[in-house]
Amino acid sequence: IINEDLVESVDYLPGGYGVEYGRSTGGVININTSSTYPKTFRAEASVDLLDSSAVVQGRAGKDGRWGLTAAGRRSYIDAFLPFFTGDSGFTVKPYWWDYQIKLDDLHKDNGRFTVLMMGFGDKLYLGTPEDVAQGTDQDQQGDADVNYGAHRLIVQYNHRFGNNLTARFTPSIGLDEVGFAVGDAFKFNQWFWLSEVRADLLWEADDWITVRPGIDFLGGPYEVTIELPYSPASFADTDPLAEREDFATTFDGGAWSITPFIESWIKPLNGSDKLMLVPGLRFNTFMLDTYTIFSIDPRFSARYSPIEGMTIKGGTGLYHQPPQGPDLGFNSDDIRVDYEYAWSSELGIEQQFNEVFEAELTAFYKELNELIIQNEDIESDDDPFFVNGGEGRVRGIEVMLRHNPVGQFFGWISYTLSKAERYAVPVEDRGGTRPSEADSWRPFEYDQTHILVALAGLELPKDWGVSSRFRYVTGNPYTPYTGAIYDIDQDSYFPFQEGEPLQDRLPPFIALDLRADKRFTFKRWWLEAYVDLLNVVRGQNPEGLEYNYDYTEEAYIRGLPFIPSVGVRAEVEF
């Protein structure tokens, strides 16, 4: 969602991160934008089979005070895919666009002033052939699509007051939109006009301690619309012969989260970076009209360097996530769900062998509690559709081996071995007695046991370059349909499932991509021609399953096919 020319670094924080981040039991991706600009303006454009992008960057104003970047991208892979898939039946068509406009004050000596306006849209369309229909019931026919988009205006202002105190202030406003639809009857849309403020103080009280108080504010008006072919009460006890009632609701209001936090960076070994201790505390609030919930997140992390090039790191803490979207139910005046929370811990080691080779190993464990689940005891529309009560656990290891871009070769290999499970029996139904361990845990819907990614690139003489990427990911669990009952009143088939939930897995995702490029350099501009061979080797790579009208046959909705993408990229200075 951000042009590569604006990115200075990307921090991937799967767990154990500090109290400045919250409202999530998952990981964080932190993108730091660059404040480096060329002395003269440059324009760059690229065109290939997947998308087109352009960026203009340079300095303006007296003595080149202001740094300016404008960038944009637009995909059209959905238009070209039919040429490679042919008449394959089930199709997957992704679509995306994004833009960024950034202004930097390059002459601010005692801090930083930046304005960034950005936006993006992302849509995934799942199409089915016309001859694959679920009877004559229109609710069970049609295609599916998921879309997500956002716009942001972000201002960052940092100011140093002497050598020991720095204030950081980052306000932003924007719009988030999420939607999905299945056929003509299942629809969900959510709009959130939000304002956000992140502010903190960095006070270096002494050489060995820095104190950081701050606040994380997020809020604004929202609107949610839901359309279903059944009333929520019918989900718990569905009768295929009963008359259906269409259900539609729209509710709006305001959601607010005002969260103060404080943490300390402590260097107990005479102010040396050899040992760093970071205790922190975050006080969460979430308000939705008259609905208000609170929670407290204590967290702690540490880094220790016993020898040069080696760092041992670890962290543990509590992470709360407020209800989101459909989790809030169908009645905004009667919300009965609370925070989900996770106790997350990790322990790892980083080893820098030299300027070329480095390695990292991390073990992690996360215990999830009060997960929002469907209420199994719905008897009327007055009963909540969702309740807290689920449990989960995630554990595994991550390994990374990296060859930095020194010399002609660069590359890395990453591997994750993990297991994500949730307790199959809701808290309310246990009656104080747990079933056996073997029968009480099942995988999450997105549990992936193995994730392997390998990337390598080589710079050849005469400005040639070649690179490749290989990916292997375990398929997601799913629950197959065993058969279906024919509903003569509706002229459609009502499917049913037998056996344990999520007992089967989709085939693994396998993909090998290759690339070759050649650069031509001139006095004030350069041109690069490249060929990307996407999915040279690929598995079945299913995005999901589709059944025929009576659920006696099934077929995979496959991902992207083999795509040879030829493109050019050029840059000119002016």
PDB file of N, CA and C in Angstrom, residues 451-537:
ATOM      1  N   ILE A 451       5.451 -22.736   7.106  1.00  0.00           N
ATOM      2  CA  ILE A 451       5.550 -21.589   6.202  1.00  0.00           C
ATOM      3  C   ILE A 451       7.026 -21.422   5.853  1.00  0.00           C
ATOM      4  N   LEU A 452       7.350 -21.654   4.598  1.00  0.00           N
ATOM      5  CA  LEU A 452       8.736 -21.568   4.128  1.00  0.00           C
ATOM      6  C   LEU A 452       8.809 -20.574   2.982  1.00  0.00           C
ATOM      7  N   VAL A 453       9.725 -19.616   3.099  1.00  0.00           N
ATOM      8  CA  VAL A 453       9.958 -18.632   2.046  1.00  0.00           C
ATOM      9  C   VAL A 453      11.456 -18.529   1.821  1.00  0.00           C
ATOM     10  N   ALA A 454      11.887 -18.653   0.568  1.00  0.00           N
ATOM     11  CA  ALA A 454      13.301 -18.512   0.215  1.00  0.00           C
ATOM     12  C   ALA A 454      13.409 -17.554  -0.965  1.00  0.00           C
ATOM     13  N   LEU A 455      14.342 -16.624  -0.863  1.00  0.00           N
ATOM     14  CA  LEU A 455      14.536 -15.625  -1.904  1.00  0.00           C
ATOM     15  C   LEU A 455      16.020 -15.464  -2.152  1.00  0.00           C
ATOM     16  N   ALA A 456      16.410 -15.303  -3.420  1.00  0.00           N
ATOM     17  CA  ALA A 456      17.824 -15.120  -3.765  1.00  0.00           C
ATOM     18  C   ALA A 456      17.926 -14.261  -5.014  1.00  0.00           C
ATOM     19  N   GLY A 457      18.974 -13.444  -5.068  1.00  0.00           N
ATOM     20  CA  GLY A 457      19.220 -12.597  -6.226  1.00  0.00           C
ATOM     21  C   GLY A 457      20.709 -12.509  -6.522  1.00  0.00           C
ATOM     22  N   LEU A 458      21.051 -12.355  -7.784  1.00  0.00           N
ATOM     23  CA  LEU A 458      22.445 -12.299  -8.199  1.00  0.00           C
ATOM     24  C   LEU A 458      22.612 -11.205  -9.242  1.00  0.00           C
ATOM     25  N   GLU A 459      23.583 -10.302  -9.001  1.00  0.00           N
ATOM     26  CA  GLU A 459      23.911  -9.263  -9.968  1.00  0.00           C
ATOM     27  C   GLU A 459      25.001  -9.790 -10.899  1.00  0.00           C
ATOM     28  N   LEU A 460      24.723  -9.755 -12.199  1.00  0.00           N
ATOM     29  CA  LEU A 460      25.629 -10.281 -13.207  1.00  0.00           C
ATOM     30  C   LEU A 460      26.333  -9.135 -13.939  1.00  0.00           C
ATOM     31  N   PRO A 461      27.383  -9.445 -14.695  1.00  0.00           N
ATOM     32  CA  PRO A 461      28.071  -8.399 -15.464  1.00  0.00           C
ATOM     33  C   PRO A 461      27.140  -7.714 -16.456  1.00  0.00           C
ATOM     34  N   LYS A 462      27.530  -6.510 -16.862  1.00  0.00           N
ATOM     35  CA  LYS A 462      26.813  -5.709 -17.853  1.00  0.00           C
ATOM     36  C   LYS A 462      25.390  -5.389 -17.402  1.00  0.00           C
ATOM     37  N   ASP A 463      25.224  -5.167 -16.098  1.00  0.00           N
ATOM     38  CA  ASP A 463      23.953  -4.712 -15.510  1.00  0.00           C
ATOM     39  C   ASP A 463      22.804  -5.695 -15.708  1.00  0.00           C
ATOM     40  N   TRP A 464      23.131  -6.972 -15.788  1.00  0.00           N
ATOM     41  CA  TRP A 464      22.098  -7.991 -15.782  1.00  0.00           C
ATOM     42  C   TRP A 464      21.849  -8.446 -14.339  1.00  0.00           C
ATOM     43  N   GLY A 465      20.644  -8.902 -14.068  1.00  0.00           N
ATOM     44  CA  GLY A 465      20.322  -9.442 -12.759  1.00  0.00           C
ATOM     45  C   GLY A 465      19.296 -10.553 -12.859  1.00  0.00           C
ATOM     46  N   VAL A 466      19.416 -11.542 -11.983  1.00  0.00           N
ATOM     47  CA  VAL A 466      18.441 -12.634 -11.916  1.00  0.00           C
ATOM     48  C   VAL A 466      18.075 -12.848 -10.452  1.00  0.00           C
ATOM     49  N   SER A 467      16.851 -13.271 -10.221  1.00  0.00           N
ATOM     50  CA  SER A 467      16.401 -13.539  -8.858  1.00  0.00           C
ATOM     51  C   SER A 467      15.268 -14.547  -8.891  1.00  0.00           C
ATOM     52  N   SER A 468      14.977 -15.109  -7.733  1.00  0.00           N
ATOM     53  CA  SER A 468      13.914 -16.107  -7.636  1.00  0.00           C
ATOM     54  C   SER A 468      13.319 -16.086  -6.243  1.00  0.00           C
ATOM     55  N   ARG A 469      12.101 -16.592  -6.132  1.00  0.00           N
ATOM     56  CA  ARG A 469      11.419 -16.712  -4.850  1.00  0.00           C
ATOM     57  C   ARG A 469      10.620 -18.005  -4.827  1.00  0.00           C
ATOM     58  N   PHE A 470      10.736 -18.744  -3.721  1.00  0.00           N
ATOM     59  CA  PHE A 470       9.989 -19.992  -3.535  1.00  0.00           C
ATOM     60  C   PHE A 470       9.179 -19.888  -2.254  1.00  0.00           C
ATOM     61  N   ARG A 471       7.921 -20.336  -2.315  1.00  0.00           N
ATOM     62  CA  ARG A 471       7.044 -20.306  -1.149  1.00  0.00           C
ATOM     63  C   ARG A 471       6.312 -21.640  -0.996  1.00  0.00           C
ATOM     64  N   TYR A 472       6.247 -22.095   0.240  1.00  0.00           N
ATOM     65  CA  TYR A 472       5.477 -23.290   0.581  1.00  0.00           C
ATOM     66  C   TYR A 472       4.715 -22.987   1.866  1.00  0.00           C
ATOM     67  N   VAL A 473       3.388 -23.172   1.827  1.00  0.00           N
ATOM     68  CA  VAL A 473       2.555 -22.914   3.000  1.00  0.00           C
ATOM     69  C   VAL A 473       1.546 -24.048   3.131  1.00  0.00           C
ATOM     70  N   THR A 474       1.419 -24.596   4.332  1.00  0.00           N
ATOM     71  CA  THR A 474       0.437 -25.641   4.592  1.00  0.00           C
ATOM     72  C   THR A 474      -0.968 -25.127   4.308  1.00  0.00           C
ATOM     73  N   GLY A 475      -1.812 -25.969   3.720  1.00  0.00           N
ATOM     74  CA  GLY A 475      -3.182 -25.586   3.416  1.00  0.00           C
ATOM     75  C   GLY A 475      -4.016 -25.373   4.673  1.00  0.00           C
ATOM     76  N   ASN A 476      -5.024 -24.508   4.569  1.00  0.00           N
ATOM     77  CA  ASN A 476      -5.889 -24.203   5.709  1.00  0.00           C
ATOM     78  C   ASN A 476      -6.838 -25.359   6.017  1.00  0.00           C
ATOM     79  N   PRO A 477      -7.196 -25.544   7.280  1.00  0.00           N
ATOM     80  CA  PRO A 477      -8.196 -26.565   7.628  1.00  0.00           C
ATOM     81  C   PRO A 477      -9.585 -26.157   7.133  1.00  0.00           C
ATOM     82  N   TYR A 478     -10.437 -27.140   6.896  1.00  0.00           N
ATOM     83  CA  TYR A 478     -11.828 -26.852   6.539  1.00  0.00           C
ATOM     84  C   TYR A 478     -12.693 -28.056   6.910  1.00  0.00           C
ATOM     85  N   THR A 479     -13.990 -27.808   6.988  1.00  0.00           N
ATOM     86  CA  THR A 479     -14.958 -28.860   7.300  1.00  0.00           C
ATOM     87  C   THR A 479     -15.738 -29.185   6.040  1.00  0.00           C
ATOM     88  N   PRO A 480     -15.605 -30.388   5.495  1.00  0.00           N
ATOM     89  CA  PRO A 480     -16.311 -30.720   4.245  1.00  0.00           C
ATOM     90  C   PRO A 480     -17.793 -30.968   4.501  1.00  0.00           C
ATOM     91  N   TYR A 481     -18.579 -30.742   3.456  1.00  0.00           N
ATOM     92  CA  TYR A 481     -19.985 -31.119   3.501  1.00  0.00           C
ATOM     93  C   TYR A 481     -20.111 -32.593   3.124  1.00  0.00           C
ATOM     94  N   THR A 482     -20.898 -33.320   3.899  1.00  0.00           N
ATOM     95  CA  THR A 482     -21.084 -34.748   3.661  1.00  0.00           C
ATOM     96  C   THR A 482     -22.157 -35.009   2.614  1.00  0.00           C
ATOM     97  N   GLY A 483     -23.183 -34.186   2.609  1.00  0.00           N
ATOM     98  CA  GLY A 483     -24.295 -34.355   1.677  1.00  0.00           C
ATOM     99  C   GLY A 483     -25.264 -33.212   1.853  1.00  0.00           C
ATOM    100  N   ALA A 484     -26.494 -33.390   1.334  1.00  0.00           N
ATOM    101  CA  ALA A 484     -27.494 -32.331   1.410  1.00  0.00           C
ATOM    102  C   ALA A 484     -28.892 -32.927   1.419  1.00  0.00           C
ATOM    103  N   ILE A 485     -29.818 -32.179   2.020  1.00  0.00           N
ATOM    104  CA  ILE A 485     -31.233 -32.553   2.066  1.00  0.00           C
ATOM    105  C   ILE A 485     -31.995 -31.627   1.120  1.00  0.00           C
ATOM    106  N   TYR A 486     -32.838 -32.195   0.292  1.00  0.00           N
ATOM    107  CA  TYR A 486     -33.591 -31.400  -0.676  1.00  0.00           C
ATOM    108  C   TYR A 486     -34.791 -30.740  -0.009  1.00  0.00           C
ATOM    109  N   ASP A 487     -34.891 -29.404  -0.139  1.00  0.00           N
ATOM    110  CA  ASP A 487     -36.000 -28.627   0.404  1.00  0.00           C
ATOM    111  C   ASP A 487     -36.964 -28.347  -0.744  1.00  0.00           C
ATOM    112  N   ILE A 488     -38.069 -29.073  -0.783  1.00  0.00           N
ATOM    113  CA  ILE A 488     -38.977 -28.970  -1.918  1.00  0.00           C
ATOM    114  C   ILE A 488     -39.669 -27.608  -1.966  1.00  0.00           C
ATOM    115  N   ASP A 489     -39.901 -26.993  -0.799  1.00  0.00           N
ATOM    116  CA  ASP A 489     -40.557 -25.687  -0.783  1.00  0.00           C
ATOM    117  C   ASP A 489     -39.674 -24.614  -1.412  1.00  0.00           C
ATOM    118  N   GLN A 490     -38.372 -24.667  -1.138  1.00  0.00           N
ATOM    119  CA  GLN A 490     -37.443 -23.673  -1.659  1.00  0.00           C
ATOM    120  C   GLN A 490     -36.755 -24.126  -2.941  1.00  0.00           C
ATOM    121  N   ASP A 491     -36.959 -25.377  -3.333  1.00  0.00           N
ATOM    122  CA  ASP A 491     -36.314 -25.948  -4.511  1.00  0.00           C
ATOM    123  C   ASP A 491     -34.798 -25.769  -4.430  1.00  0.00           C
ATOM    124  N   SER A 492     -34.234 -26.163  -3.304  1.00  0.00           N
ATOM    125  CA  SER A 492     -32.786 -26.065  -3.128  1.00  0.00           C
ATOM    126  C   SER A 492     -32.333 -27.148  -2.164  1.00  0.00           C
ATOM    127  N   TYR A 493     -31.044 -27.361  -2.123  1.00  0.00           N
ATOM    128  CA  TYR A 493     -30.462 -28.377  -1.259  1.00  0.00           C
ATOM    129  C   TYR A 493     -29.862 -27.715  -0.028  1.00  0.00           C
ATOM    130  N   PHE A 494     -30.138 -28.312   1.141  1.00  0.00           N
ATOM    131  CA  PHE A 494     -29.627 -27.806   2.405  1.00  0.00           C
ATOM    132  C   PHE A 494     -28.481 -28.713   2.854  1.00  0.00           C
ATOM    133  N   PRO A 495     -27.223 -28.222   2.861  1.00  0.00           N
ATOM    134  CA  PRO A 495     -26.089 -29.099   3.146  1.00  0.00           C
ATOM    135  C   PRO A 495     -25.959 -29.403   4.636  1.00  0.00           C
ATOM    136  N   PHE A 496     -25.310 -30.520   4.929  1.00  0.00           N
ATOM    137  CA  PHE A 496     -25.007 -30.862   6.321  1.00  0.00           C
ATOM    138  C   PHE A 496     -23.590 -31.421   6.403  1.00  0.00           C
ATOM    139  N   GLN A 497     -23.038 -31.372   7.614  1.00  0.00           N
ATOM    140  CA  GLN A 497     -21.670 -31.826   7.866  1.00  0.00           C
ATOM    141  C   GLN A 497     -21.676 -32.877   8.956  1.00  0.00           C
ATOM    142  N   GLU A 498     -20.750 -33.799   8.864  1.00  0.00           N
ATOM    143  CA  GLU A 498     -20.589 -34.845   9.868  1.00  0.00           C
ATOM    144  C   GLU A 498     -19.128 -34.898  10.296  1.00  0.00           C
ATOM    145  N   GLY A 499     -18.893 -35.462  11.474  1.00  0.00           N
ATOM    146  CA  GLY A 499     -17.524 -35.567  11.955  1.00  0.00           C
ATOM    147  C   GLY A 499     -17.060 -34.307  12.659  1.00  0.00           C
ATOM    148  N   GLU A 500     -15.777 -34.260  12.990  1.00  0.00           N
ATOM    149  CA  GLU A 500     -15.207 -33.150  13.730  1.00  0.00           C
ATOM    150  C   GLU A 500     -15.044 -31.923  12.831  1.00  0.00           C
ATOM    151  N   PRO A 501     -15.243 -30.724  13.390  1.00  0.00           N
ATOM    152  CA  PRO A 501     -15.019 -29.508  12.601  1.00  0.00           C
ATOM    153  C   PRO A 501     -13.559 -29.394  12.168  1.00  0.00           C
ATOM    154  N   LEU A 502     -13.353 -28.826  10.993  1.00  0.00           N
ATOM    155  CA  LEU A 502     -12.012 -28.561  10.459  1.00  0.00           C
ATOM    156  C   LEU A 502     -11.143 -29.819  10.447  1.00  0.00           C
ATOM    157  N   GLN A 503     -11.739 -30.920  10.051  1.00  0.00           N
ATOM    158  CA  GLN A 503     -11.019 -32.195  10.080  1.00  0.00           C
ATOM    159  C   GLN A 503     -10.133 -32.395   8.850  1.00  0.00           C
ATOM    160  N   ASP A 504     -10.417 -31.678   7.756  1.00  0.00           N
ATOM    161  CA  ASP A 504      -9.627 -31.825   6.534  1.00  0.00           C
ATOM    162  C   ASP A 504      -8.824 -30.552   6.268  1.00  0.00           C
ATOM    163  N   ARG A 505      -7.845 -30.678   5.369  1.00  0.00           N
ATOM    164  CA  ARG A 505      -7.030 -29.521   4.982  1.00  0.00           C
ATOM    165  C   ARG A 505      -7.022 -29.376   3.471  1.00  0.00           C
ATOM    166  N   LEU A 506      -6.991 -28.129   3.044  1.00  0.00           N
ATOM    167  CA  LEU A 506      -6.786 -27.852   1.635  1.00  0.00           C
ATOM    168  C   LEU A 506      -5.354 -28.228   1.251  1.00  0.00           C
ATOM    169  N   PRO A 507      -5.096 -28.490  -0.023  1.00  0.00           N
ATOM    170  CA  PRO A 507      -3.719 -28.762  -0.440  1.00  0.00           C
ATOM    171  C   PRO A 507      -2.816 -27.570  -0.136  1.00  0.00           C
ATOM    172  N   PRO A 508      -1.509 -27.791  -0.004  1.00  0.00           N
ATOM    173  CA  PRO A 508      -0.597 -26.695   0.337  1.00  0.00           C
ATOM    174  C   PRO A 508      -0.456 -25.696  -0.801  1.00  0.00           C
ATOM    175  N   PHE A 509      -0.045 -24.487  -0.436  1.00  0.00           N
ATOM    176  CA  PHE A 509       0.282 -23.458  -1.422  1.00  0.00           C
ATOM    177  C   PHE A 509       1.752 -23.617  -1.795  1.00  0.00           C
ATOM    178  N   ILE A 510       2.024 -23.774  -3.093  1.00  0.00           N
ATOM    179  CA  ILE A 510       3.393 -23.936  -3.593  1.00  0.00           C
ATOM    180  C   ILE A 510       3.562 -23.003  -4.786  1.00  0.00           C
ATOM    181  N   ALA A 511       4.626 -22.199  -4.771  1.00  0.00           N
ATOM    182  CA  ALA A 511       4.845 -21.287  -5.884  1.00  0.00           C
ATOM    183  C   ALA A 511       6.327 -20.977  -6.019  1.00  0.00           C
ATOM    184  N   LEU A 512       6.818 -21.004  -7.265  1.00  0.00           N
ATOM    185  CA  LEU A 512       8.185 -20.601  -7.597  1.00  0.00           C
ATOM    186  C   LEU A 512       8.107 -19.490  -8.640  1.00  0.00           C
ATOM    187  N   ASP A 513       8.715 -18.342  -8.333  1.00  0.00           N
ATOM    188  CA  ASP A 513       8.750 -17.206  -9.241  1.00  0.00           C
ATOM    189  C   ASP A 513      10.191 -16.944  -9.671  1.00  0.00           C
ATOM    190  N   LEU A 514      10.363 -16.549 -10.920  1.00  0.00           N
ATOM    191  CA  LEU A 514      11.680 -16.218 -11.458  1.00  0.00           C
ATOM    192  C   LEU A 514      11.645 -14.824 -12.073  1.00  0.00           C
ATOM    193  N   ARG A 515      12.823 -14.159 -12.085  1.00  0.00           N
ATOM    194  CA  ARG A 515      12.908 -12.816 -12.643  1.00  0.00           C
ATOM    195  C   ARG A 515      14.275 -12.613 -13.280  1.00  0.00           C
ATOM    196  N   ALA A 516      14.278 -11.910 -14.417  1.00  0.00           N
ATOM    197  CA  ALA A 516      15.517 -11.479 -15.059  1.00  0.00           C
ATOM    198  C   ALA A 516      15.339 -10.029 -15.484  1.00  0.00           C
ATOM    199  N   ASP A 517      16.388  -9.214 -15.283  1.00  0.00           N
ATOM    200  CA  ASP A 517      16.290  -7.807 -15.654  1.00  0.00           C
ATOM    201  C   ASP A 517      17.610  -7.315 -16.226  1.00  0.00           C
ATOM    202  N   LYS A 518      17.521  -6.265 -17.023  1.00  0.00           N
ATOM    203  CA  LYS A 518      18.672  -5.658 -17.663  1.00  0.00           C
ATOM    204  C   LYS A 518      18.504  -4.141 -17.600  1.00  0.00           C
ATOM    205  N   ARG A 519      19.548  -3.436 -17.122  1.00  0.00           N
ATOM    206  CA  ARG A 519      19.485  -1.986 -16.993  1.00  0.00           C
ATOM    207  C   ARG A 519      20.366  -1.329 -18.061  1.00  0.00           C
ATOM    208  N   PHE A 520      19.804  -0.258 -18.678  1.00  0.00           N
ATOM    209  CA  PHE A 520      20.522   0.557 -19.645  1.00  0.00           C
ATOM    210  C   PHE A 520      20.670   1.956 -19.039  1.00  0.00           C
ATOM    211  N   THR A 521      21.900   2.401 -18.844  1.00  0.00           N
ATOM    212  CA  THR A 521      22.175   3.662 -18.166  1.00  0.00           C
ATOM    213  C   THR A 521      22.640   4.722 -19.159  1.00  0.00           C
ATOM    214  N   PHE A 522      22.001   5.908 -19.073  1.00  0.00           N
ATOM    215  CA  PHE A 522      22.353   7.039 -19.914  1.00  0.00           C
ATOM    216  C   PHE A 522      22.757   8.212 -19.010  1.00  0.00           C
ATOM    217  N   LYS A 523      22.982   9.375 -19.591  1.00  0.00           N
ATOM    218  CA  LYS A 523      23.525  10.491 -18.822  1.00  0.00           C
ATOM    219  C   LYS A 523      22.559  10.965 -17.744  1.00  0.00           C
ATOM    220  N   ARG A 524      21.301  11.195 -18.096  1.00  0.00           N
ATOM    221  CA  ARG A 524      20.336  11.736 -17.142  1.00  0.00           C
ATOM    222  C   ARG A 524      19.150  10.801 -16.898  1.00  0.00           C
ATOM    223  N   TRP A 525      19.213   9.617 -17.446  1.00  0.00           N
ATOM    224  CA  TRP A 525      18.103   8.699 -17.204  1.00  0.00           C
ATOM    225  C   TRP A 525      18.580   7.266 -17.398  1.00  0.00           C
ATOM    226  N   TRP A 526      17.796   6.337 -16.899  1.00  0.00           N
ATOM    227  CA  TRP A 526      18.083   4.917 -17.093  1.00  0.00           C
ATOM    228  C   TRP A 526      16.788   4.171 -17.383  1.00  0.00           C
ATOM    229  N   LEU A 527      16.928   3.042 -18.027  1.00  0.00           N
ATOM    230  CA  LEU A 527      15.801   2.196 -18.402  1.00  0.00           C
ATOM    231  C   LEU A 527      16.109   0.766 -18.000  1.00  0.00           C
ATOM    232  N   GLU A 528      15.140   0.129 -17.352  1.00  0.00           N
ATOM    233  CA  GLU A 528      15.287  -1.264 -16.954  1.00  0.00           C
ATOM    234  C   GLU A 528      14.160  -2.081 -17.580  1.00  0.00           C
ATOM    235  N   ALA A 529      14.538  -3.128 -18.275  1.00  0.00           N
ATOM    236  CA  ALA A 529      13.564  -4.075 -18.834  1.00  0.00           C
ATOM    237  C   ALA A 529      13.621  -5.364 -18.018  1.00  0.00           C
ATOM    238  N   TYR A 530      12.473  -5.941 -17.731  1.00  0.00           N
ATOM    239  CA  TYR A 530      12.463  -7.135 -16.886  1.00  0.00           C
ATOM    240  C   TYR A 530      11.350  -8.082 -17.303  1.00  0.00           C
ATOM    241  N   VAL A 531      11.540  -9.334 -16.920  1.00  0.00           N
ATOM    242  CA  VAL A 531      10.536 -10.379 -17.129  1.00  0.00           C
ATOM    243  C   VAL A 531      10.316 -11.075 -15.787  1.00  0.00           C
ATOM    244  N   ASP A 532       9.090 -11.041 -15.307  1.00  0.00           N
ATOM    245  CA  ASP A 532       8.702 -11.773 -14.101  1.00  0.00           C
ATOM    246  C   ASP A 532       7.900 -12.999 -14.522  1.00  0.00           C
ATOM    247  N   LEU A 533       8.393 -14.166 -14.166  1.00  0.00           N
ATOM    248  CA  LEU A 533       7.677 -15.414 -14.437  1.00  0.00           C
ATOM    249  C   LEU A 533       7.037 -15.872 -13.128  1.00  0.00           C
ATOM    250  N   LEU A 534       5.781 -15.524 -12.943  1.00  0.00           N
ATOM    251  CA  LEU A 534       5.071 -15.829 -11.700  1.00  0.00           C
ATOM    252  C   LEU A 534       4.443 -17.210 -11.782  1.00  0.00           C
ATOM    253  N   ASN A 535       4.618 -17.985 -10.714  1.00  0.00           N
ATOM    254  CA  ASN A 535       4.055 -19.335 -10.626  1.00  0.00           C
ATOM    255  C   ASN A 535       4.592 -20.246 -11.727  1.00  0.00           C
ATOM    256  N   VAL A 536       5.911 -20.184 -11.955  1.00  0.00           N
ATOM    257  CA  VAL A 536       6.543 -21.119 -12.884  1.00  0.00           C
ATOM    258  C   VAL A 536       6.273 -22.547 -12.446  1.00  0.00           C
ATOM    259  N   VAL A 537       6.401 -22.764 -11.157  1.00  0.00           N
ATOM    260  CA  VAL A 537       5.972 -24.025 -10.537  1.00  0.00           C
ATOM    261  C   VAL A 537       4.909 -23.654  -9.509  1.00  0.00           C
TER     262      VAL A 537
END
